[in-house]
Amino acid sequence: MKKKSILVLLMAFILMLAACSNEPASNESNDDPASKDDAKVEGEITVWVHPYTGDAAKEEEMWKEIVANYNKDFPDVKVNVETIPWSNRDQKVLTALAANNGPDVFYAIPDQMPQYADVGMLLELDPYLEDGDLDGFVESSLLSTTWKDKKYGLPILQEAYTFFYNNEVIEAIGEDPAKLPTTWEEFDAWAAKAKEKGFYALNYAGGGSMNGTIYPWIWQSGGQVVTAENEVKINNADSVKAFEMINNMYEKGYIPEDSITASNHNELWFGGKMLAILGSGIDLTLLQKEGTFDFSIAAPLKNKEQLTYGTTGMFVVPSNSDNPDAAAQFVKSVTNAENQRIFNTVTQYIPTQEEAKDIFDSNEHMKQLSTYTQYALPGVIHPKGRAIMPFIQSEVQTMMAGDKTPQEAADAAAEAIEAELAKP
């Protein structure tokens, strides 16, 4: 792609971020995408990754092994792997692409992908995908790599948020760790018993991301926030049930008093004052490290649906890559089962290739957690998914403070989202 074209796209995107606009720009397609069977892939590519662990030396060896596997099929491609910090990654990518010296492949998360794809900054990967290329992936992991029915990335890692229970608290309320709640009604019954015995039932970080607070409840109730077609559904009957659930837990004291603005409840949890937390693999690591009490992991709760939140990490190719064929093939290679085993053994994330989950065969808890990615949604996949979060958070907080009913809070959130989507 010519430098002038990508600059136009990037200027449009930067304006979109600043003014929260949603005007799509055209995406130039590459002619004759290459597969390893019908064209020679050669040249050089640069891959931007992040520090996924605290061990830089181990990660360097990991990438050497992954690149070596890629070069078995494409020996004439030189791969330069560069590690960039997590902080300000959006700005760094945008600045580099605007200067026409950005990477050929980079790591992205679900709320970045649709923003980039919607203004034509990403290469469509469908022309590079052959029969069977997607067969091994967990179906839910592909949701975040797709925008308007086009594939713009392939996933390498997933998480799955679910309930972790303190077995000592379970026994204190007269219940059995072998019979954990599976529905909203069952959990509510346990929550009431926990309250009676002086425990909180659950954490609720109202000052954090909606992904770890109200969104899982919305999805479980059968609701949605906003669709790719800009249909706002956060205030429909199903979604409002999630607002009611949160409000009910707060009014009854099932969640802590500071839940409106809290960032976490780790002190209460590790102090043995809480029945359960909604957590992920990071929380599992902390529990195993702390060793303060026995715990059990439950499947995500179900109301109308059995769903939860779990981020997806993916690799994408910018539309102005100097070597799109080699870059696309690298994305396919780095996310295949063999390389996912290498990557996720080091990083301890959950592979998105089903067969690669065998890396957890000797880790009982991670093996169990990895089975729940089938229920994991990666958030609100929309170019404005990140921008609308503060509106929702504000209305949920107002509801919890007692100033609005659940329906009023949901209606106000819907109004704010619609106004955001209508901005020119």
PDB file of C-alpha atoms in Angstrom, residues 180 296-299 360 363-373:
ATOM      1  CA  LEU A 180     -21.256 -25.810  43.648  1.00  0.00           C
ATOM      2  CA  SER A 296     -12.826 -25.039  44.288  1.00  0.00           C
ATOM      3  CA  ILE A 297     -13.495 -23.782  40.768  1.00  0.00           C
ATOM      4  CA  ALA A 298     -17.005 -23.799  39.337  1.00  0.00           C
ATOM      5  CA  ALA A 299     -18.265 -23.615  35.780  1.00  0.00           C
ATOM      6  CA  PHE A 360      -2.241 -28.577  31.257  1.00  0.00           C
ATOM      7  CA  ASN A 363      -2.189 -29.187  36.179  1.00  0.00           C
ATOM      8  CA  GLU A 364      -5.637 -30.106  37.495  1.00  0.00           C
ATOM      9  CA  HIS A 365      -6.924 -26.581  38.039  1.00  0.00           C
ATOM     10  CA  MET A 366      -5.649 -25.090  34.772  1.00  0.00           C
ATOM     11  CA  LYS A 367      -6.999 -28.091  32.904  1.00  0.00           C
ATOM     12  CA  GLN A 368     -10.413 -27.448  34.436  1.00  0.00           C
ATOM     13  CA  LEU A 369     -10.245 -23.714  33.733  1.00  0.00           C
ATOM     14  CA  SER A 370      -9.283 -24.362  30.111  1.00  0.00           C
ATOM     15  CA  THR A 371     -12.545 -26.225  29.528  1.00  0.00           C
ATOM     16  CA  TYR A 372     -14.500 -23.040  30.228  1.00  0.00           C
ATOM     17  CA  THR A 373     -13.173 -21.020  27.294  1.00  0.00           C
TER      18      THR A 373
END
